[in-house]
Amino acid sequence: MRTSRAPLASPASRTARRTRRTRRYGAAGAAVLSLALALTLGTQATAVPGPPDAAGGPASAAPDTGIRQYEVTGVRGAPERSALAATGTAIDEVLHGSVLISADAAEAERLRALGYELAPLPAAAAGSGDVQAAAPSDYHTYESMRAVVDAAVARHPDLVSSQVIGRSHEGRDIIAVKVSADVAVDEPEILFTHNQHAREHLTVEMALYTLEELTSGYGSDARITRLLDTREIWLIPSVNPDGKTYDTESGAFRSWRKNRQPNAGSSAIGTDLNRNWDYMWGCCGGSSGSASSATYRGAAPESGPETRVVADFVRSRVVGGEQQITAHIDFHTYGELILWPYGYTYADTAPGLTADDRDAFAAVGRAMAASNGYTPQQSSDLYITDGSIGDWMWAEEGIFSYTFEMYPRSASGGGFYPPGNVIDRETARNREAVLILLENADCMYRSIGKEAQYCS
Ligand code: 7B0
Ligand code: ZN
């Protein structure tokens, strides 16, 4: 098992690899916009609780699974949040001095027995105040997502292609959509992954928004035209199609997070795909070894077929010994955050993550955050996670990997189930951030003024 050793590539060899790589692409003639170093959005790292909600619709109660949201009081600071997360609870939202979690009755009891104080959230944050309740029909299903992708391929065969990269546990196709004008032969590649977590439906809408924006902008929007001429963009709109389907197929939301893979010796279903990646897997209390936990890390790294499919896809992008993908966003909800590695440690620099790496992560992360109003921070500022996608992407593949936590900032905006009438606004809100990443993807170190050192 490769859980507690240093990354395969030493920082030095990886730097050399990136330097070589950019030497090949650096003169490709891409008009590269310089990164306007943005102001950070202030030091606020946690959400401010919204007004208490009155009774509302069913969005945060999930009768099928009995999973609902609770506020856990007296939890402040990343170490205390990490201690709570180490019990196997998934933290949904960080407030000042408390957090929101999703739990079923048994888990709530267990946490109370451990001394935590839990208060159930009023039946639904969504559906109260001026936020409407969402219904499953507000979002694309897995099937209707496929139809949108197929239509884009049919309309823009010169720009868009779709391929099946593997299958989920229940046998659904996991697809990767490639968007590129393929003018240049050898281009930096950027990957967007969506919907590792079943209930985070807004992230699938984000993939479809990006697809539409890129395809409709080619030939009409100079910036998008230039980017599609000089980049290869990969979208995986749903990493977890089984979980997504399970979450909504009954007609009510189930607050499901994991995949739908059975676990040997347990009646509990599912692995948290974002704890199942093969770097520092299970190292640090940032995931659970119990099958019933929302953050169950699985029996082994990449034991989730969906994790394996996406990891194999990423590994398949190594051409001539060089990983072609340079930058990545993994879309989640919610919290309005932009996170970068590492999640497994509080340290700002660590094996394979130099001060320059960290500074480049932060510079581009802050520039993106300045465009969408999200809060930029290292992942572990939230709480410790191990086996998450971003740590693997960076440590094993040298890919600048961000995690976006999309709208809303707090449960009062609908939590995991914001109403359909915010989808257009909240996906378009990330347009600029996506373009900033695409523009920086040929040399992330330009953001810290070190293009010559790393990318010349
Ligand atoms: C998660 O509420 C991941 C940070 C990456 N190291 C944050 C993510 O997997 O816990 N938050 S979420 O589940 N979407
Ligand atoms: Zn998530």
Short mmCIF file of C-alpha atoms and ligand atoms in Angstrom, two decimals:
data_model
loop_
_atom_site.label_atom_id
_atom_site.label_comp_id
_atom_site.label_asym_id
_atom_site.label_seq_id
_atom_site.Cartn_x
_atom_site.Cartn_y
_atom_site.Cartn_z
CA MET A 1 0.00 0.00 0.00
CA ARG A 2 1.27 3.41 -0.87
CA THR A 3 -0.11 5.39 1.96
CA SER A 4 2.72 6.76 3.99
CA ARG A 5 5.63 7.25 1.72
CA ALA A 6 6.92 10.21 -0.12
CA PRO A 7 5.48 10.95 -3.55
CA LEU A 8 6.95 8.99 -6.44
CA ALA A 9 8.43 12.02 -8.09
CA SER A 10 10.73 14.06 -5.96
CA PRO A 11 9.95 17.76 -5.99
CA ALA A 12 13.08 18.31 -8.00
CA SER A 13 12.29 15.79 -10.67
CA ARG A 14 8.75 17.05 -10.91
CA THR A 15 9.95 20.59 -11.33
CA ALA A 16 12.21 19.41 -14.07
CA ARG A 17 9.29 17.65 -15.69
CA ARG A 18 7.18 20.80 -15.58
CA THR A 19 10.03 22.85 -16.93
CA ARG A 20 10.52 20.47 -19.81
CA ARG A 21 6.88 20.38 -20.47
CA THR A 22 6.46 24.11 -20.59
CA ARG A 23 9.53 24.49 -22.66
CA ARG A 24 7.73 22.48 -25.28
CA TYR A 25 4.53 24.45 -25.00
CA GLY A 26 5.84 27.77 -23.82
CA ALA A 27 6.45 29.19 -27.25
CA ALA A 28 3.22 27.85 -28.64
CA GLY A 29 2.10 31.36 -29.33
CA ALA A 30 -0.74 31.39 -26.91
CA ALA A 31 -1.53 34.95 -26.08
CA VAL A 32 -1.23 34.74 -22.40
CA LEU A 33 -2.95 37.24 -20.29
CA SER A 34 -0.99 38.21 -17.30
CA LEU A 35 -2.53 37.34 -14.05
CA ALA A 36 -3.81 40.32 -12.20
CA LEU A 37 -2.88 39.53 -8.69
CA ALA A 38 -6.02 40.04 -6.83
CA LEU A 39 -6.60 41.21 -3.35
CA THR A 40 -7.64 38.49 -1.07
CA LEU A 41 -11.17 38.75 0.07
CA GLY A 42 -10.19 39.48 3.61
CA THR A 43 -9.40 37.08 6.35
CA GLN A 44 -12.84 35.69 6.93
CA ALA A 45 -12.56 31.95 6.68
CA THR A 46 -15.89 30.85 7.92
CA ALA A 47 -19.45 31.50 6.98
CA VAL A 48 -21.67 33.70 9.05
CA PRO A 49 -24.79 31.93 10.17
CA GLY A 50 -27.91 33.08 8.46
CA PRO A 51 -31.07 33.95 10.33
CA PRO A 52 -32.75 31.07 12.06
CA ASP A 53 -35.12 29.34 9.71
CA ALA A 54 -38.75 28.78 10.29
CA ALA A 55 -40.42 25.60 9.14
CA GLY A 56 -40.16 25.16 5.44
CA GLY A 57 -40.00 22.58 2.70
CA PRO A 58 -38.29 19.24 2.78
CA ALA A 59 -34.88 20.18 1.49
CA SER A 60 -32.69 19.36 4.46
CA ALA A 61 -34.79 16.56 5.86
CA ALA A 62 -34.50 13.35 3.96
CA PRO A 63 -37.20 10.90 4.97
CA ASP A 64 -35.76 8.02 2.97
CA THR A 65 -32.43 7.85 4.69
CA GLY A 66 -33.37 9.75 7.83
CA ILE A 67 -30.39 11.98 7.21
CA ARG A 68 -30.88 15.56 8.33
CA GLN A 69 -28.75 18.53 9.22
CA TYR A 70 -27.72 19.35 12.77
CA GLU A 71 -25.84 22.26 14.23
CA VAL A 72 -23.03 21.05 16.46
CA THR A 73 -22.26 23.81 18.92
CA GLY A 74 -18.99 24.52 20.66
CA VAL A 75 -16.77 23.56 17.72
CA ARG A 76 -14.39 26.32 16.77
CA GLY A 77 -11.10 26.28 14.89
CA ALA A 78 -9.72 23.77 12.40
CA PRO A 79 -8.31 21.37 15.05
CA GLU A 80 -11.71 21.07 16.75
CA ARG A 81 -13.41 20.63 13.40
CA SER A 82 -10.85 18.00 12.44
CA ALA A 83 -11.50 16.17 15.72
CA LEU A 84 -15.20 16.09 14.90
CA ALA A 85 -14.47 15.02 11.32
CA ALA A 86 -12.23 12.25 12.68
CA THR A 87 -15.34 10.64 14.19
CA GLY A 88 -16.39 10.01 10.59
CA THR A 89 -18.88 12.83 10.32
CA ALA A 90 -18.99 14.90 7.15
CA ILE A 91 -18.97 18.61 7.95
CA ASP A 92 -21.35 20.50 5.68
CA GLU A 93 -20.70 24.04 6.79
CA VAL A 94 -18.48 26.01 9.12
CA LEU A 95 -20.05 28.71 11.28
CA HIS A 96 -18.56 30.88 13.99
CA GLY A 97 -18.13 28.50 16.90
CA SER A 98 -20.23 25.71 15.45
CA VAL A 99 -20.62 23.55 12.37
CA LEU A 100 -23.47 21.96 10.48
CA ILE A 101 -23.37 18.24 9.81
CA SER A 102 -25.65 15.76 8.10
CA ALA A 103 -26.41 12.69 10.17
CA ASP A 104 -28.97 9.96 10.65
CA ALA A 105 -30.50 9.28 14.07
CA ALA A 106 -27.93 6.65 15.02
CA GLU A 107 -25.00 8.85 14.19
CA ALA A 108 -26.53 11.80 16.01
CA GLU A 109 -26.91 9.59 19.08
CA ARG A 110 -23.32 8.43 18.84
CA LEU A 111 -22.04 11.99 18.63
CA ARG A 112 -24.13 13.00 21.63
CA ALA A 113 -22.66 10.06 23.53
CA LEU A 114 -19.23 11.45 22.70
CA GLY A 115 -20.26 14.71 24.34
CA TYR A 116 -21.16 16.79 21.32
CA GLU A 117 -24.21 19.03 21.52
CA LEU A 118 -26.44 18.65 18.49
CA ALA A 119 -29.47 20.72 17.59
CA PRO A 120 -31.50 19.58 14.61
CA LEU A 121 -31.85 22.27 12.01
CA PRO A 122 -35.41 23.36 11.39
CA ALA A 123 -36.88 21.02 8.81
CA ALA A 124 -35.48 22.91 5.88
CA ALA A 125 -33.21 25.80 5.39
CA ALA A 126 -34.41 25.98 1.83
CA GLY A 127 -38.04 26.81 1.49
CA SER A 128 -37.88 29.44 4.15
CA GLY A 129 -37.48 33.16 3.92
CA ASP A 130 -36.95 34.28 0.37
CA VAL A 131 -35.38 31.01 -0.75
CA GLN A 132 -37.69 28.57 -2.46
CA ALA A 133 -37.54 24.88 -1.80
CA ALA A 134 -35.87 22.89 -4.51
CA ALA A 135 -37.26 19.74 -6.09
CA PRO A 136 -35.28 17.01 -7.85
CA SER A 137 -36.76 18.26 -11.12
CA ASP A 138 -34.82 21.50 -10.66
CA TYR A 139 -31.63 19.72 -11.71
CA HIS A 140 -30.54 17.60 -14.62
CA THR A 141 -30.67 13.88 -14.03
CA TYR A 142 -27.72 11.75 -15.07
CA GLU A 143 -29.67 10.82 -18.21
CA SER A 144 -30.66 14.35 -19.13
CA MET A 145 -27.04 15.43 -18.54
CA ARG A 146 -26.01 12.79 -21.09
CA ALA A 147 -28.57 14.19 -23.55
CA VAL A 148 -27.18 17.71 -23.17
CA VAL A 149 -23.65 16.45 -23.79
CA ASP A 150 -24.75 14.45 -26.83
CA ALA A 151 -26.51 17.51 -28.24
CA ALA A 152 -23.36 19.60 -27.79
CA VAL A 153 -21.31 16.97 -29.62
CA ALA A 154 -23.88 16.90 -32.44
CA ARG A 155 -23.94 20.70 -32.72
CA HIS A 156 -20.19 21.24 -32.48
CA PRO A 157 -18.47 18.09 -33.75
CA ASP A 158 -15.37 20.13 -34.50
CA LEU A 159 -15.12 21.33 -30.90
CA VAL A 160 -16.63 18.71 -28.64
CA SER A 161 -16.23 14.98 -28.28
CA SER A 162 -17.34 12.65 -25.55
CA GLN A 163 -15.91 9.34 -24.48
CA VAL A 164 -16.81 6.68 -21.96
CA ILE A 165 -13.83 6.37 -19.63
CA GLY A 166 -15.31 3.59 -17.50
CA ARG A 167 -18.32 2.49 -15.52
CA SER A 168 -19.71 3.14 -12.08
CA HIS A 169 -20.45 0.35 -9.60
CA GLU A 170 -24.00 0.04 -10.95
CA GLY A 171 -22.73 0.11 -14.52
CA ARG A 172 -23.45 3.66 -15.58
CA ASP A 173 -21.05 5.21 -18.05
CA ILE A 174 -18.64 7.76 -16.65
CA ILE A 175 -17.97 10.16 -19.46
CA ALA A 176 -15.25 12.65 -20.21
CA VAL A 177 -16.07 15.49 -22.57
CA LYS A 178 -13.23 17.06 -24.49
CA VAL A 179 -13.52 20.64 -25.66
CA SER A 180 -10.79 21.95 -27.92
CA ALA A 181 -10.42 23.46 -31.34
CA ASP A 182 -7.33 21.28 -31.78
CA VAL A 183 -5.49 23.92 -33.73
CA ALA A 184 -2.18 23.35 -31.99
CA VAL A 185 -0.95 19.81 -31.66
CA ASP A 186 0.46 19.84 -28.19
CA GLU A 187 -1.50 21.89 -25.70
CA PRO A 188 -1.78 22.19 -21.95
CA GLU A 189 -4.76 20.23 -20.72
CA ILE A 190 -7.16 21.28 -17.98
CA LEU A 191 -9.55 18.96 -16.19
CA PHE A 192 -12.82 19.78 -14.44
CA THR A 193 -14.42 17.07 -12.31
CA HIS A 194 -17.92 17.30 -10.88
CA ASN A 195 -20.27 15.45 -8.58
CA GLN A 196 -17.95 13.20 -6.58
CA HIS A 197 -20.56 13.75 -3.89
CA ALA A 198 -24.00 12.54 -4.90
CA ARG A 199 -26.15 15.34 -3.47
CA GLU A 200 -24.04 18.17 -4.89
CA HIS A 201 -26.22 18.54 -7.96
CA LEU A 202 -25.29 22.14 -8.68
CA THR A 203 -21.85 20.90 -9.73
CA VAL A 204 -23.33 18.96 -12.66
CA GLU A 205 -25.11 22.14 -13.72
CA MET A 206 -21.69 23.83 -13.56
CA ALA A 207 -20.25 21.32 -16.03
CA LEU A 208 -23.12 21.88 -18.46
CA TYR A 209 -22.78 25.64 -18.09
CA THR A 210 -19.06 25.48 -18.89
CA LEU A 211 -19.72 23.26 -21.90
CA GLU A 212 -22.32 25.67 -23.25
CA GLU A 213 -20.21 28.74 -22.56
CA LEU A 214 -17.12 27.36 -24.26
CA THR A 215 -18.94 26.04 -27.31
CA SER A 216 -21.11 29.08 -27.87
CA GLY A 217 -18.15 31.41 -27.27
CA TYR A 218 -15.87 29.83 -29.84
CA GLY A 219 -15.66 32.13 -32.83
CA SER A 220 -17.68 34.86 -31.16
CA ASP A 221 -15.75 35.58 -27.97
CA ALA A 222 -12.09 36.37 -28.62
CA ARG A 223 -10.92 35.16 -25.24
CA ILE A 224 -12.70 31.82 -25.45
CA THR A 225 -11.62 31.36 -29.05
CA ARG A 226 -7.99 31.86 -28.09
CA LEU A 227 -8.31 29.46 -25.18
CA LEU A 228 -9.93 26.70 -27.21
CA ASP A 229 -7.21 27.19 -29.83
CA THR A 230 -4.45 26.70 -27.25
CA ARG A 231 -5.87 24.36 -24.61
CA GLU A 232 -7.49 20.97 -24.31
CA ILE A 233 -10.29 21.05 -21.79
CA TRP A 234 -11.73 17.93 -20.20
CA LEU A 235 -15.00 17.86 -18.31
CA ILE A 236 -16.19 14.89 -16.27
CA PRO A 237 -19.72 16.09 -15.50
CA SER A 238 -20.59 13.30 -13.05
CA VAL A 239 -17.98 11.23 -11.27
CA ASN A 240 -20.70 9.59 -9.16
CA PRO A 241 -23.71 8.90 -11.39
CA ASP A 242 -25.08 6.12 -9.14
CA GLY A 243 -25.09 8.35 -6.09
CA LYS A 244 -26.62 11.24 -7.99
CA THR A 245 -29.40 9.02 -9.28
CA TYR A 246 -30.04 7.47 -5.87
CA ASP A 247 -30.27 10.91 -4.29
CA THR A 248 -33.25 11.99 -6.40
CA GLU A 249 -34.92 8.93 -7.93
CA SER A 250 -37.56 8.61 -5.21
CA GLY A 251 -38.82 12.12 -5.92
CA ALA A 252 -37.47 13.45 -2.62
CA PHE A 253 -33.89 14.30 -1.81
CA ARG A 254 -32.04 11.70 0.22
CA SER A 255 -29.00 13.78 1.26
CA TRP A 256 -26.78 11.03 -0.12
CA ARG A 257 -23.05 11.72 -0.35
CA LYS A 258 -21.18 8.50 -1.20
CA ASN A 259 -21.23 6.11 -4.11
CA ARG A 260 -23.56 3.09 -4.06
CA GLN A 261 -21.09 0.28 -3.66
CA PRO A 262 -21.92 -2.35 -1.03
CA ASN A 263 -19.39 -3.01 1.73
CA ALA A 264 -18.28 -6.49 2.75
CA GLY A 265 -19.41 -7.45 6.24
CA SER A 266 -21.73 -4.47 6.61
CA SER A 267 -25.22 -3.53 5.56
CA ALA A 268 -24.02 0.05 5.07
CA ILE A 269 -23.66 1.20 1.50
CA GLY A 270 -21.11 3.44 -0.09
CA THR A 271 -17.62 4.88 -0.12
CA ASP A 272 -16.87 8.59 0.10
CA LEU A 273 -15.05 8.96 -3.21
CA ASN A 274 -13.29 12.07 -1.94
CA ARG A 275 -11.55 9.99 0.74
CA ASN A 276 -10.65 7.13 -1.60
CA TRP A 277 -7.70 8.60 -3.56
CA ASP A 278 -4.30 6.98 -3.45
CA TYR A 279 -2.22 9.54 -1.64
CA MET A 280 -1.90 9.54 2.13
CA TRP A 281 -5.04 7.41 2.13
CA GLY A 282 -6.43 7.20 5.66
CA CYS A 283 -3.25 8.71 7.04
CA CYS A 284 -4.41 11.42 9.32
CA GLY A 285 -7.85 11.16 10.84
CA GLY A 286 -9.40 12.89 7.85
CA SER A 287 -11.62 9.99 6.87
CA SER A 288 -13.37 7.04 8.47
CA GLY A 289 -12.72 3.29 8.46
CA SER A 290 -16.38 2.51 9.24
CA ALA A 291 -18.56 1.53 6.33
CA SER A 292 -21.52 3.35 7.85
CA SER A 293 -19.70 6.67 7.98
CA ALA A 294 -20.40 9.45 5.50
CA THR A 295 -16.66 9.78 5.06
CA TYR A 296 -15.87 6.06 4.71
CA ARG A 297 -12.58 5.84 2.85
CA GLY A 298 -13.27 2.44 1.29
CA ALA A 299 -11.45 -0.87 1.71
CA ALA A 300 -8.36 0.36 -0.15
CA PRO A 301 -7.23 3.36 -2.20
CA GLU A 302 -9.19 3.46 -5.46
CA SER A 303 -11.52 0.70 -4.24
CA GLY A 304 -14.39 2.79 -5.53
CA PRO A 305 -14.74 1.97 -9.22
CA GLU A 306 -15.50 5.63 -9.90
CA THR A 307 -12.28 6.77 -8.22
CA ARG A 308 -10.34 4.20 -10.20
CA VAL A 309 -11.92 5.22 -13.49
CA VAL A 310 -11.07 8.89 -13.02
CA ALA A 311 -7.57 8.15 -11.69
CA ASP A 312 -6.91 5.85 -14.67
CA PHE A 313 -8.12 8.57 -16.99
CA VAL A 314 -5.75 11.09 -15.43
CA ARG A 315 -2.85 8.61 -15.61
CA SER A 316 -3.71 8.02 -19.26
CA ARG A 317 -2.93 11.67 -19.92
CA VAL A 318 0.76 11.03 -19.27
CA VAL A 319 2.32 11.20 -22.72
CA GLY A 320 6.02 10.69 -23.24
CA GLY A 321 6.51 10.66 -19.49
CA GLU A 322 4.78 13.99 -18.99
CA GLN A 323 1.42 14.58 -17.44
CA GLN A 324 -0.46 16.72 -19.95
CA ILE A 325 -3.01 17.99 -17.46
CA THR A 326 -1.59 20.99 -15.65
CA ALA A 327 -4.57 22.35 -13.74
CA HIS A 328 -7.80 21.01 -12.31
CA ILE A 329 -10.91 22.05 -10.45
CA ASP A 330 -13.02 19.56 -8.52
CA PHE A 331 -16.46 21.09 -8.06
CA HIS A 332 -18.39 20.57 -4.83
CA THR A 333 -21.06 22.34 -2.83
CA TYR A 334 -21.43 24.21 -0.58
CA GLY A 335 -19.70 27.09 1.24
CA GLU A 336 -18.34 29.38 -1.48
CA LEU A 337 -14.74 28.40 -0.99
CA ILE A 338 -11.67 27.86 -3.15
CA LEU A 339 -9.38 25.28 -1.58
CA TRP A 340 -5.92 24.05 -2.45
CA PRO A 341 -3.64 21.25 -1.11
CA TYR A 342 -2.76 19.84 1.17
CA GLY A 343 -5.83 18.68 3.00
CA TYR A 344 -4.04 15.99 5.01
CA THR A 345 -1.80 18.39 6.94
CA TYR A 346 -2.02 21.87 8.36
CA ALA A 347 1.51 22.58 7.12
CA ASP A 348 1.69 25.12 4.28
CA THR A 349 4.62 23.33 2.70
CA ALA A 350 5.24 19.59 2.88
CA PRO A 351 6.90 16.84 0.83
CA GLY A 352 6.27 17.70 -2.78
CA LEU A 353 4.81 21.12 -2.00
CA THR A 354 7.42 23.84 -1.98
CA ALA A 355 6.95 27.46 -0.96
CA ASP A 356 6.81 28.44 -4.64
CA ASP A 357 4.21 25.76 -5.34
CA ARG A 358 2.16 26.94 -2.43
CA ASP A 359 2.49 30.59 -3.43
CA ALA A 360 1.39 29.81 -6.99
CA PHE A 361 -1.59 27.85 -5.68
CA ALA A 362 -2.52 30.78 -3.48
CA ALA A 363 -1.96 33.47 -6.12
CA VAL A 364 -4.16 31.84 -8.74
CA GLY A 365 -6.63 30.72 -6.07
CA ARG A 366 -6.99 34.27 -4.82
CA ALA A 367 -7.33 35.66 -8.32
CA MET A 368 -10.16 33.22 -8.98
CA ALA A 369 -11.74 34.07 -5.63
CA ALA A 370 -11.59 37.77 -6.40
CA SER A 371 -13.72 37.06 -9.44
CA ASN A 372 -16.47 35.06 -7.77
CA GLY A 373 -16.46 36.26 -4.18
CA TYR A 374 -15.55 32.87 -2.73
CA THR A 375 -13.11 32.55 0.17
CA PRO A 376 -9.65 31.25 -0.80
CA GLN A 377 -7.75 29.05 1.64
CA GLN A 378 -5.68 25.94 2.07
CA SER A 379 -7.98 22.93 2.31
CA SER A 380 -6.93 22.01 5.85
CA ASP A 381 -7.98 25.45 7.12
CA LEU A 382 -11.45 23.94 6.93
CA TYR A 383 -10.69 20.57 8.52
CA ILE A 384 -8.27 17.72 7.82
CA THR A 385 -9.18 15.44 4.94
CA ASP A 386 -7.10 12.50 3.74
CA GLY A 387 -7.41 10.63 0.49
CA SER A 388 -9.05 13.58 -1.23
CA ILE A 389 -8.69 14.18 -4.93
CA GLY A 390 -6.67 17.39 -4.72
CA ASP A 391 -3.85 15.94 -2.64
CA TRP A 392 -3.54 13.03 -5.08
CA MET A 393 -3.66 15.24 -8.17
CA TRP A 394 -0.88 17.40 -6.84
CA ALA A 395 1.37 14.90 -5.10
CA GLU A 396 1.15 12.05 -7.60
CA GLU A 397 0.50 13.84 -10.88
CA GLY A 398 1.89 17.36 -10.39
CA ILE A 399 -1.46 18.90 -11.30
CA PHE A 400 -2.47 22.22 -9.75
CA SER A 401 -5.73 21.06 -8.24
CA TYR A 402 -8.38 23.26 -6.65
CA THR A 403 -11.56 22.30 -4.89
CA PHE A 404 -14.44 24.73 -5.37
CA GLU A 405 -17.26 24.68 -2.87
CA MET A 406 -20.05 26.38 -4.80
CA TYR A 407 -23.15 28.25 -3.70
CA PRO A 408 -24.64 28.73 -1.21
CA ARG A 409 -22.47 30.17 1.50
CA SER A 410 -24.78 28.84 4.18
CA ALA A 411 -27.71 26.53 4.81
CA SER A 412 -30.13 29.44 4.54
CA GLY A 413 -29.36 29.56 0.82
CA GLY A 414 -30.64 26.03 0.43
CA GLY A 415 -27.63 24.00 1.55
CA PHE A 416 -27.04 21.14 -0.85
CA TYR A 417 -30.35 21.84 -2.55
CA PRO A 418 -30.58 25.43 -3.73
CA PRO A 419 -33.62 26.19 -5.88
CA GLY A 420 -33.46 25.92 -9.63
CA ASN A 421 -33.87 29.64 -10.10
CA VAL A 422 -30.31 30.27 -8.82
CA ILE A 423 -28.61 27.81 -11.18
CA ASP A 424 -27.97 30.25 -14.02
CA ARG A 425 -26.61 32.91 -11.74
CA GLU A 426 -24.47 30.61 -9.62
CA THR A 427 -22.90 28.76 -12.51
CA ALA A 428 -22.21 31.95 -14.50
CA ARG A 429 -20.65 33.32 -11.33
CA ASN A 430 -17.73 30.97 -11.95
CA ARG A 431 -17.22 31.90 -15.59
CA GLU A 432 -14.34 34.23 -14.90
CA ALA A 433 -12.68 31.87 -12.42
CA VAL A 434 -12.72 29.07 -14.98
CA LEU A 435 -11.20 31.35 -17.61
CA ILE A 436 -8.53 32.53 -15.18
CA LEU A 437 -7.48 28.95 -14.54
CA LEU A 438 -7.46 28.14 -18.25
CA GLU A 439 -5.31 31.19 -18.94
CA ASN A 440 -2.83 30.36 -16.21
CA ALA A 441 -2.65 26.66 -16.99
CA ASP A 442 0.35 26.94 -19.32
CA CYS A 443 2.52 28.31 -16.50
CA MET A 444 1.03 28.52 -13.05
CA TYR A 445 4.24 30.06 -11.73
CA ARG A 446 3.72 33.19 -13.83
CA SER A 447 1.30 34.20 -11.07
CA ILE A 448 4.24 34.63 -8.71
CA GLY A 449 6.56 36.22 -11.24
CA LYS A 450 8.64 33.07 -11.70
CA GLU A 451 7.82 32.15 -15.27
CA ALA A 452 11.46 32.34 -16.31
CA GLN A 453 12.54 30.02 -13.50
CA TYR A 454 9.89 27.35 -14.00
CA CYS A 455 8.48 27.70 -17.49
CA SER A 456 11.01 29.25 -19.83
C1 7B0 B 1 -15.05 17.21 1.43
O1 7B0 B 1 -18.80 19.48 1.87
C2 7B0 B 1 -12.78 18.69 0.39
C3 7B0 B 1 -11.52 19.42 0.62
C4 7B0 B 1 -10.41 18.77 -0.14
N1 7B0 B 1 -9.31 18.39 0.66
C5 7B0 B 1 -13.98 19.37 0.97
C6 7B0 B 1 -15.23 18.58 0.78
O2 7B0 B 1 -14.82 16.25 0.72
O3 7B0 B 1 -15.13 17.13 2.68
N2 7B0 B 1 -16.36 19.27 1.34
S1 7B0 B 1 -17.88 18.73 1.04
O4 7B0 B 1 -17.91 17.33 1.29
N3 7B0 B 1 -18.27 19.03 -0.46
ZN ZN B 2 -18.48 17.55 -1.81
#
